[in-house]
Amino acid sequence: MSYAEEIRKRRTFAIISHPDAGKTTLTEKFLLFGGAIQTAGAVKSNKIKKGATSDFMEIERQRGISVATSVMGFDYNGTRINLLDTPGHKDFAEDTYRTLTAVDSVILVVDCVKGVEEQTERLMEVCRMRNTPVIVFVNKLDREGKSPFDLLDELEEKLQIHVRPLSWPIGMGDTFKGVYNLYDRKLYFFSPNKTRVSDDMVEISDLDDGMLDEKIGKFAGQLREDVELIEGVYEPFRQQDYLDGYLAPVFFGSAVNNFGVKELLDTFTRIAPPPGGRPTDQRVIGPAEKEFSGFVFKIHANLDPRHRDRIAFLRVISGKFERNKFFHHVRLDKNLRFTSPVNFLGQDKNLIEEAYPGDVIGLYDTGNFKIGDTLTEGEDLQFQGIPSFSPEIFKELINTDPMKSKQLEKGIQQLTDEGVAQLFTQQPGNRKVVGTVGDLQFEVIQYRLLQEYGASCRFAPVNLAKACWLTAGDKKKLADFLRVKAHSIAHDKDGNPVFLAESDWVLRMTIQNNPDIQFHFTSEFKTAVTA
Ligand code: G4P
């Protein structure tokens, strides 16, 4: 197969949803269609179960699962599909954001009873930032939910994206009859069945056809009215609008009953974008470039406590990755080769010889990688758009076993390389402030430092509300600022100065009083914050 064909046949995407909307169920059905798994129940939910013994034990369980489900590759009708998993818990939102940098499109699952929930909105904000194409799957139509028109309004309003239904439900809950596909003009009949692989369907190209009344009786009139309204109100579906992230096609179905899933998958393979390019500090690099490049968006460490093994997940952007070939690690300015890179087919890891744009590969790592690292065939460039965000919760890390300071130091460095949290060091005294987006991470860090590094610690509260990265056109002005504000300055892991603000008010005042200094909410320094 030629290089161009390899790229054309790939689709790399993620399924995202608020917990419980049906992401795991839908993922499982996709894998069944792709032949990647044989039985239902093979995919374990990665959400933190409520009422579990303790949250961090649950996270360990989840961590074990999520290495197996981080990437699920399968072939479907000649398309190579790479489905990337995202964590289910909101405290791991940053992990999800990073995973979304590695996909070319997403399927968003919404529960028809609950509508658009909080986490759905946050995830969608990230998609909008990068104009990621989105297909919406409204799930659980076997339950009595909100009216489909209300759901569409809610999607448009809360997700700030135009929508266009491509299928339309007939009845709902106990009266759910099926869906009419507005794109291929077929009527799909619903019957609760968890194992079915193909839908019971008739083609009805003209809704005035008497067959419609024969098939769905009194629901026929309502469907005709609804479809007329849809055609009148919503813009026609244009693939380009979807690819531009301007319009999201919407499907209705029931994942657990495997209803509407095949239709969704078929449409997805037809309209979703093949592997795209990504901006670097030099230019946008796309798959048409033949020289290899890619970036690390996720690191999994210490899965086996007996070995310090880590897997770095790398998304290939251009060129061909080859086993045993030397590639350039830009940040370290070092050439590395990989003797046992893996890909993920179904639930298995397989040694690979080569990989193409769109693929996600696992590289065994002995500590060379951090999230955001770029590998190339020699060129010095850095992929953009994988920033650290300003954390929301801060605590001071206190060593409770002075004999284990070295282990603690190493452990916290490695865990923050993985992106579990951010580390800011303050001088004098080497004071370590850990910043996260959720409370759960502190438990995770404490637990993992002890289990994996034998280092015990506790977290002390600190009075901080925001961390901002700092730059200035005039180096001397920055140095002056750092000196005057020394008590509020720390350094991130890469040595960049960071202003730690006690409150939003303090931050606002500091910004106002220091017009020569730029304050940034992400480590990528793209958007400065002004007072
Ligand atoms: P998540 O990954 O988005 O968190 O959701 P997940 O797939 O785990 O689904 C959450 C719950 O919703 C599960 O029930 C699942 O069976 C159910 N579900 C998924 N799709 C549908 C659907 O189309 N209709 C209905 N009625 N339910 C659906 P659970 O009771 O939490 O778990 P389980 O014991 O059934 O596995």
PDB file of C-alpha atoms in Angstrom, residues 43-275:
ATOM      1  CA  VAL A  43     -14.323  -3.197  27.820  1.00  0.00           C
ATOM      2  CA  LYS A  44     -14.190  -2.038  31.401  1.00  0.00           C
ATOM      3  CA  SER A  45     -15.487   1.328  32.346  1.00  0.00           C
ATOM      4  CA  ASN A  46     -12.727   3.669  33.392  1.00  0.00           C
ATOM      5  CA  LYS A  47     -14.914   5.844  35.495  1.00  0.00           C
ATOM      6  CA  ILE A  48     -14.385   6.103  39.218  1.00  0.00           C
ATOM      7  CA  LYS A  49     -17.273   4.163  40.675  1.00  0.00           C
ATOM      8  CA  LYS A  50     -19.263   5.931  43.325  1.00  0.00           C
ATOM      9  CA  GLY A  51     -18.986   4.368  46.751  1.00  0.00           C
ATOM     10  CA  ALA A  52     -15.861   2.429  45.858  1.00  0.00           C
ATOM     11  CA  THR A  53     -13.658   1.471  48.817  1.00  0.00           C
ATOM     12  CA  SER A  54     -11.520   4.504  48.342  1.00  0.00           C
ATOM     13  CA  ASP A  55     -11.018   6.807  45.467  1.00  0.00           C
ATOM     14  CA  PHE A  56      -7.314   6.271  44.986  1.00  0.00           C
ATOM     15  CA  MET A  57      -7.607   2.472  45.005  1.00  0.00           C
ATOM     16  CA  GLU A  58     -10.183   2.957  42.329  1.00  0.00           C
ATOM     17  CA  ILE A  59      -7.741   5.076  40.379  1.00  0.00           C
ATOM     18  CA  GLU A  60      -5.151   2.322  40.522  1.00  0.00           C
ATOM     19  CA  ARG A  61      -7.732  -0.055  39.144  1.00  0.00           C
ATOM     20  CA  GLN A  62      -8.555   2.466  36.486  1.00  0.00           C
ATOM     21  CA  ARG A  63      -4.897   3.011  35.638  1.00  0.00           C
ATOM     22  CA  GLY A  64      -4.495  -0.695  34.998  1.00  0.00           C
ATOM     23  CA  ILE A  65      -7.490  -0.663  32.708  1.00  0.00           C
ATOM     24  CA  SER A  66      -6.627   2.493  30.965  1.00  0.00           C
ATOM     25  CA  VAL A  67      -3.285   1.300  29.654  1.00  0.00           C
ATOM     26  CA  ALA A  68      -5.195  -1.433  27.863  1.00  0.00           C
ATOM     27  CA  THR A  69      -7.801   0.982  26.573  1.00  0.00           C
ATOM     28  CA  SER A  70      -5.662   4.056  25.946  1.00  0.00           C
ATOM     29  CA  VAL A  71      -5.760   3.359  22.243  1.00  0.00           C
ATOM     30  CA  MET A  72      -7.994   0.834  20.617  1.00  0.00           C
ATOM     31  CA  GLY A  73      -7.122   0.148  17.015  1.00  0.00           C
ATOM     32  CA  PHE A  74      -9.348  -1.855  14.696  1.00  0.00           C
ATOM     33  CA  ASP A  75     -10.222  -2.237  11.047  1.00  0.00           C
ATOM     34  CA  TYR A  76     -13.722  -1.640   9.790  1.00  0.00           C
ATOM     35  CA  ASN A  77     -14.707  -1.851   6.113  1.00  0.00           C
ATOM     36  CA  GLY A  78     -11.189  -1.058   4.963  1.00  0.00           C
ATOM     37  CA  THR A  79     -10.778   1.852   7.394  1.00  0.00           C
ATOM     38  CA  ARG A  80      -8.102   1.749  10.060  1.00  0.00           C
ATOM     39  CA  ILE A  81      -9.695   3.195  13.170  1.00  0.00           C
ATOM     40  CA  ASN A  82      -7.714   4.446  16.164  1.00  0.00           C
ATOM     41  CA  LEU A  83     -10.044   5.129  19.042  1.00  0.00           C
ATOM     42  CA  LEU A  84      -8.431   7.000  21.927  1.00  0.00           C
ATOM     43  CA  ASP A  85      -9.811   6.642  25.414  1.00  0.00           C
ATOM     44  CA  THR A  86     -10.303   9.602  27.735  1.00  0.00           C
ATOM     45  CA  PRO A  87     -10.530   9.441  31.535  1.00  0.00           C
ATOM     46  CA  GLY A  88     -14.003   9.423  32.990  1.00  0.00           C
ATOM     47  CA  HIS A  89     -13.402  11.554  36.067  1.00  0.00           C
ATOM     48  CA  LYS A  90     -13.518  15.340  35.988  1.00  0.00           C
ATOM     49  CA  ASP A  91     -10.389  15.680  38.119  1.00  0.00           C
ATOM     50  CA  PHE A  92      -8.520  14.220  35.165  1.00  0.00           C
ATOM     51  CA  ALA A  93      -9.844  16.778  32.726  1.00  0.00           C
ATOM     52  CA  GLU A  94      -6.340  17.855  31.799  1.00  0.00           C
ATOM     53  CA  ASP A  95      -5.512  14.335  30.677  1.00  0.00           C
ATOM     54  CA  THR A  96      -8.565  14.444  28.463  1.00  0.00           C
ATOM     55  CA  TYR A  97      -7.572  17.810  26.987  1.00  0.00           C
ATOM     56  CA  ARG A  98      -4.176  16.418  26.068  1.00  0.00           C
ATOM     57  CA  THR A  99      -5.681  13.322  24.502  1.00  0.00           C
ATOM     58  CA  LEU A 100      -7.901  15.566  22.417  1.00  0.00           C
ATOM     59  CA  THR A 101      -4.783  17.148  20.884  1.00  0.00           C
ATOM     60  CA  ALA A 102      -3.955  13.736  19.453  1.00  0.00           C
ATOM     61  CA  VAL A 103      -7.261  13.094  17.659  1.00  0.00           C
ATOM     62  CA  ASP A 104      -8.675  14.429  14.404  1.00  0.00           C
ATOM     63  CA  SER A 105     -12.338  14.281  15.402  1.00  0.00           C
ATOM     64  CA  VAL A 106     -14.650  13.284  18.231  1.00  0.00           C
ATOM     65  CA  ILE A 107     -17.970  11.595  18.829  1.00  0.00           C
ATOM     66  CA  LEU A 108     -19.837  13.236  21.668  1.00  0.00           C
ATOM     67  CA  VAL A 109     -22.338  11.084  23.549  1.00  0.00           C
ATOM     68  CA  VAL A 110     -25.291  12.792  25.233  1.00  0.00           C
ATOM     69  CA  ASP A 111     -27.877  11.104  27.443  1.00  0.00           C
ATOM     70  CA  CYS A 112     -31.369  11.987  26.127  1.00  0.00           C
ATOM     71  CA  VAL A 113     -32.752  12.049  29.662  1.00  0.00           C
ATOM     72  CA  LYS A 114     -30.122  14.347  31.121  1.00  0.00           C
ATOM     73  CA  GLY A 115     -29.318  16.431  28.066  1.00  0.00           C
ATOM     74  CA  VAL A 116     -26.110  18.439  27.923  1.00  0.00           C
ATOM     75  CA  GLU A 117     -24.275  18.080  31.242  1.00  0.00           C
ATOM     76  CA  GLU A 118     -21.508  20.135  32.762  1.00  0.00           C
ATOM     77  CA  GLN A 119     -18.569  18.048  31.655  1.00  0.00           C
ATOM     78  CA  THR A 120     -19.916  17.824  28.126  1.00  0.00           C
ATOM     79  CA  GLU A 121     -19.757  21.611  27.968  1.00  0.00           C
ATOM     80  CA  ARG A 122     -16.165  21.726  29.187  1.00  0.00           C
ATOM     81  CA  LEU A 123     -15.053  19.055  26.738  1.00  0.00           C
ATOM     82  CA  MET A 124     -16.751  20.842  23.914  1.00  0.00           C
ATOM     83  CA  GLU A 125     -14.897  24.045  24.776  1.00  0.00           C
ATOM     84  CA  VAL A 126     -11.665  22.194  24.101  1.00  0.00           C
ATOM     85  CA  CYS A 127     -12.976  20.907  20.783  1.00  0.00           C
ATOM     86  CA  ARG A 128     -13.979  24.422  19.795  1.00  0.00           C
ATOM     87  CA  MET A 129     -10.516  25.754  20.614  1.00  0.00           C
ATOM     88  CA  ARG A 130      -9.087  23.541  17.903  1.00  0.00           C
ATOM     89  CA  ASN A 131     -12.146  23.405  15.588  1.00  0.00           C
ATOM     90  CA  THR A 132     -12.259  19.647  16.034  1.00  0.00           C
ATOM     91  CA  PRO A 133     -15.070  18.093  13.964  1.00  0.00           C
ATOM     92  CA  VAL A 134     -17.799  16.666  16.224  1.00  0.00           C
ATOM     93  CA  ILE A 135     -20.547  14.105  15.633  1.00  0.00           C
ATOM     94  CA  VAL A 136     -23.194  13.960  18.371  1.00  0.00           C
ATOM     95  CA  PHE A 137     -24.814  10.668  19.386  1.00  0.00           C
ATOM     96  CA  VAL A 138     -27.942  11.132  21.508  1.00  0.00           C
ATOM     97  CA  ASN A 139     -28.116   7.931  23.547  1.00  0.00           C
ATOM     98  CA  LYS A 140     -30.659   5.995  25.626  1.00  0.00           C
ATOM     99  CA  LEU A 141     -33.660   6.585  23.362  1.00  0.00           C
ATOM    100  CA  ASP A 142     -35.203   3.497  24.957  1.00  0.00           C
ATOM    101  CA  ARG A 143     -35.821   5.778  27.929  1.00  0.00           C
ATOM    102  CA  GLU A 144     -38.300   8.591  28.221  1.00  0.00           C
ATOM    103  CA  GLY A 145     -36.107  11.630  27.652  1.00  0.00           C
ATOM    104  CA  LYS A 146     -36.374  15.249  26.589  1.00  0.00           C
ATOM    105  CA  SER A 147     -38.069  16.035  23.290  1.00  0.00           C
ATOM    106  CA  PRO A 148     -35.628  15.739  20.382  1.00  0.00           C
ATOM    107  CA  PHE A 149     -36.227  19.334  19.304  1.00  0.00           C
ATOM    108  CA  ASP A 150     -35.512  20.556  22.844  1.00  0.00           C
ATOM    109  CA  LEU A 151     -32.343  18.469  22.855  1.00  0.00           C
ATOM    110  CA  LEU A 152     -31.188  20.037  19.602  1.00  0.00           C
ATOM    111  CA  ASP A 153     -31.839  23.534  21.011  1.00  0.00           C
ATOM    112  CA  GLU A 154     -29.917  22.632  24.133  1.00  0.00           C
ATOM    113  CA  LEU A 155     -26.989  21.310  22.108  1.00  0.00           C
ATOM    114  CA  GLU A 156     -26.819  24.503  20.064  1.00  0.00           C
ATOM    115  CA  GLU A 157     -27.134  26.739  23.052  1.00  0.00           C
ATOM    116  CA  LYS A 158     -24.878  25.048  25.549  1.00  0.00           C
ATOM    117  CA  LEU A 159     -22.252  23.717  23.164  1.00  0.00           C
ATOM    118  CA  GLN A 160     -22.274  26.766  20.904  1.00  0.00           C
ATOM    119  CA  ILE A 161     -22.210  24.775  17.719  1.00  0.00           C
ATOM    120  CA  HIS A 162     -24.694  24.498  14.883  1.00  0.00           C
ATOM    121  CA  VAL A 163     -26.371  21.132  14.701  1.00  0.00           C
ATOM    122  CA  ARG A 164     -28.017  19.142  11.932  1.00  0.00           C
ATOM    123  CA  PRO A 165     -29.921  15.928  12.697  1.00  0.00           C
ATOM    124  CA  LEU A 166     -29.020  13.164  10.263  1.00  0.00           C
ATOM    125  CA  SER A 167     -31.399  10.720  11.866  1.00  0.00           C
ATOM    126  CA  TRP A 168     -34.656  11.307  13.689  1.00  0.00           C
ATOM    127  CA  PRO A 169     -36.295   9.281  16.458  1.00  0.00           C
ATOM    128  CA  ILE A 170     -39.802   7.914  16.160  1.00  0.00           C
ATOM    129  CA  GLY A 171     -41.341   7.848  19.633  1.00  0.00           C
ATOM    130  CA  MET A 172     -39.222   7.542  22.740  1.00  0.00           C
ATOM    131  CA  GLY A 173     -38.993   5.389  25.852  1.00  0.00           C
ATOM    132  CA  ASP A 174     -41.758   2.771  25.860  1.00  0.00           C
ATOM    133  CA  THR A 175     -43.044   3.953  22.511  1.00  0.00           C
ATOM    134  CA  PHE A 176     -39.636   4.115  20.809  1.00  0.00           C
ATOM    135  CA  LYS A 177     -40.107   2.626  17.349  1.00  0.00           C
ATOM    136  CA  GLY A 178     -36.820   3.411  15.688  1.00  0.00           C
ATOM    137  CA  VAL A 179     -35.140   6.159  13.705  1.00  0.00           C
ATOM    138  CA  TYR A 180     -35.543   7.562  10.248  1.00  0.00           C
ATOM    139  CA  ASN A 181     -32.214   8.266   8.613  1.00  0.00           C
ATOM    140  CA  LEU A 182     -32.541  11.605   6.868  1.00  0.00           C
ATOM    141  CA  TYR A 183     -29.323  11.134   4.934  1.00  0.00           C
ATOM    142  CA  ASP A 184     -29.867   7.770   3.274  1.00  0.00           C
ATOM    143  CA  ARG A 185     -33.680   7.852   3.693  1.00  0.00           C
ATOM    144  CA  LYS A 186     -34.011   4.547   5.470  1.00  0.00           C
ATOM    145  CA  LEU A 187     -36.242   3.598   8.361  1.00  0.00           C
ATOM    146  CA  TYR A 188     -34.580   1.553  11.087  1.00  0.00           C
ATOM    147  CA  PHE A 189     -36.812  -0.410  13.468  1.00  0.00           C
ATOM    148  CA  PHE A 190     -35.953  -0.695  17.110  1.00  0.00           C
ATOM    149  CA  SER A 191     -36.238  -3.858  19.138  1.00  0.00           C
ATOM    150  CA  PRO A 192     -34.361  -4.213  22.424  1.00  0.00           C
ATOM    151  CA  ASN A 193     -31.478  -6.526  21.696  1.00  0.00           C
ATOM    152  CA  LYS A 194     -27.988  -6.298  23.028  1.00  0.00           C
ATOM    153  CA  THR A 195     -26.219  -8.579  20.600  1.00  0.00           C
ATOM    154  CA  ARG A 196     -27.635  -7.684  17.218  1.00  0.00           C
ATOM    155  CA  VAL A 197     -25.106  -6.642  14.599  1.00  0.00           C
ATOM    156  CA  SER A 198     -27.337  -5.376  11.837  1.00  0.00           C
ATOM    157  CA  ASP A 199     -30.438  -3.262  12.049  1.00  0.00           C
ATOM    158  CA  ASP A 200     -33.875  -4.192  10.803  1.00  0.00           C
ATOM    159  CA  MET A 201     -34.508  -1.597   8.125  1.00  0.00           C
ATOM    160  CA  VAL A 202     -36.619  -0.529   5.100  1.00  0.00           C
ATOM    161  CA  GLU A 203     -35.864   2.093   2.513  1.00  0.00           C
ATOM    162  CA  ILE A 204     -38.483   4.847   2.304  1.00  0.00           C
ATOM    163  CA  SER A 205     -37.230   7.580   0.043  1.00  0.00           C
ATOM    164  CA  ASP A 206     -40.535   9.437  -0.040  1.00  0.00           C
ATOM    165  CA  LEU A 207     -42.188  10.031   3.308  1.00  0.00           C
ATOM    166  CA  ASP A 208     -45.594  10.272   1.610  1.00  0.00           C
ATOM    167  CA  ASP A 209     -45.249   6.606   0.705  1.00  0.00           C
ATOM    168  CA  GLY A 210     -48.126   4.635   2.260  1.00  0.00           C
ATOM    169  CA  MET A 211     -45.634   2.058   3.446  1.00  0.00           C
ATOM    170  CA  LEU A 212     -44.660   4.475   6.213  1.00  0.00           C
ATOM    171  CA  ASP A 213     -48.192   4.307   7.672  1.00  0.00           C
ATOM    172  CA  GLU A 214     -48.166   0.557   7.317  1.00  0.00           C
ATOM    173  CA  LYS A 215     -44.917   0.282   9.230  1.00  0.00           C
ATOM    174  CA  ILE A 216     -45.277   2.786  12.040  1.00  0.00           C
ATOM    175  CA  GLY A 217     -49.012   3.506  12.129  1.00  0.00           C
ATOM    176  CA  LYS A 218     -49.982   6.621  14.039  1.00  0.00           C
ATOM    177  CA  PHE A 219     -46.358   7.782  14.302  1.00  0.00           C
ATOM    178  CA  ALA A 220     -46.191   8.373  10.540  1.00  0.00           C
ATOM    179  CA  GLY A 221     -47.975  11.738  10.684  1.00  0.00           C
ATOM    180  CA  GLN A 222     -45.709  13.018  13.446  1.00  0.00           C
ATOM    181  CA  LEU A 223     -42.589  11.932  11.564  1.00  0.00           C
ATOM    182  CA  ARG A 224     -43.741  13.756   8.418  1.00  0.00           C
ATOM    183  CA  GLU A 225     -44.348  16.920  10.426  1.00  0.00           C
ATOM    184  CA  ASP A 226     -41.035  16.672  12.244  1.00  0.00           C
ATOM    185  CA  VAL A 227     -39.060  16.114   9.072  1.00  0.00           C
ATOM    186  CA  GLU A 228     -40.730  19.075   7.393  1.00  0.00           C
ATOM    187  CA  LEU A 229     -39.787  21.221  10.353  1.00  0.00           C
ATOM    188  CA  ILE A 230     -36.203  19.952  10.339  1.00  0.00           C
ATOM    189  CA  GLU A 231     -35.789  20.646   6.627  1.00  0.00           C
ATOM    190  CA  GLY A 232     -37.212  24.128   7.170  1.00  0.00           C
ATOM    191  CA  VAL A 233     -35.243  25.075  10.266  1.00  0.00           C
ATOM    192  CA  TYR A 234     -31.838  23.435  10.016  1.00  0.00           C
ATOM    193  CA  GLU A 235     -29.189  24.087   7.440  1.00  0.00           C
ATOM    194  CA  PRO A 236     -28.626  21.217   5.021  1.00  0.00           C
ATOM    195  CA  PHE A 237     -25.734  18.980   5.947  1.00  0.00           C
ATOM    196  CA  ARG A 238     -22.507  19.903   4.226  1.00  0.00           C
ATOM    197  CA  GLN A 239     -19.484  17.802   5.020  1.00  0.00           C
ATOM    198  CA  GLN A 240     -17.192  20.800   4.861  1.00  0.00           C
ATOM    199  CA  ASP A 241     -19.143  22.583   7.620  1.00  0.00           C
ATOM    200  CA  TYR A 242     -18.627  19.528   9.797  1.00  0.00           C
ATOM    201  CA  LEU A 243     -14.924  19.289   8.937  1.00  0.00           C
ATOM    202  CA  ASP A 244     -14.493  22.985   9.777  1.00  0.00           C
ATOM    203  CA  GLY A 245     -15.986  22.359  13.232  1.00  0.00           C
ATOM    204  CA  TYR A 246     -18.883  24.676  12.366  1.00  0.00           C
ATOM    205  CA  LEU A 247     -21.700  22.127  12.347  1.00  0.00           C
ATOM    206  CA  ALA A 248     -22.223  18.872  14.222  1.00  0.00           C
ATOM    207  CA  PRO A 249     -24.363  16.140  12.659  1.00  0.00           C
ATOM    208  CA  VAL A 250     -26.610  14.475  15.237  1.00  0.00           C
ATOM    209  CA  PHE A 251     -27.653  10.816  15.470  1.00  0.00           C
ATOM    210  CA  PHE A 252     -30.123   9.193  17.837  1.00  0.00           C
ATOM    211  CA  GLY A 253     -29.933   5.647  19.178  1.00  0.00           C
ATOM    212  CA  SER A 254     -29.434   3.302  22.070  1.00  0.00           C
ATOM    213  CA  ALA A 255     -25.896   2.053  22.615  1.00  0.00           C
ATOM    214  CA  VAL A 256     -26.749  -0.705  25.045  1.00  0.00           C
ATOM    215  CA  ASN A 257     -29.279  -2.092  22.570  1.00  0.00           C
ATOM    216  CA  ASN A 258     -26.782  -1.705  19.762  1.00  0.00           C
ATOM    217  CA  PHE A 259     -29.301   0.438  17.969  1.00  0.00           C
ATOM    218  CA  GLY A 260     -28.131   3.181  15.653  1.00  0.00           C
ATOM    219  CA  VAL A 261     -24.521   2.265  16.360  1.00  0.00           C
ATOM    220  CA  LYS A 262     -23.668   0.681  13.025  1.00  0.00           C
ATOM    221  CA  GLU A 263     -25.272   3.619  11.249  1.00  0.00           C
ATOM    222  CA  LEU A 264     -23.156   5.975  13.320  1.00  0.00           C
ATOM    223  CA  LEU A 265     -19.982   4.033  12.605  1.00  0.00           C
ATOM    224  CA  ASP A 266     -20.756   3.842   8.878  1.00  0.00           C
ATOM    225  CA  THR A 267     -21.351   7.589   8.682  1.00  0.00           C
ATOM    226  CA  PHE A 268     -18.292   8.278  10.782  1.00  0.00           C
ATOM    227  CA  THR A 269     -16.030   6.325   8.421  1.00  0.00           C
ATOM    228  CA  ARG A 270     -17.571   8.131   5.472  1.00  0.00           C
ATOM    229  CA  ILE A 271     -17.343  11.721   6.699  1.00  0.00           C
ATOM    230  CA  ALA A 272     -14.697  11.919   9.442  1.00  0.00           C
ATOM    231  CA  PRO A 273     -11.384  13.525   8.517  1.00  0.00           C
ATOM    232  CA  PRO A 274      -8.240  11.510   7.804  1.00  0.00           C
ATOM    233  CA  PRO A 275      -5.095  12.403   9.806  1.00  0.00           C
TER     234      PRO A 275
END
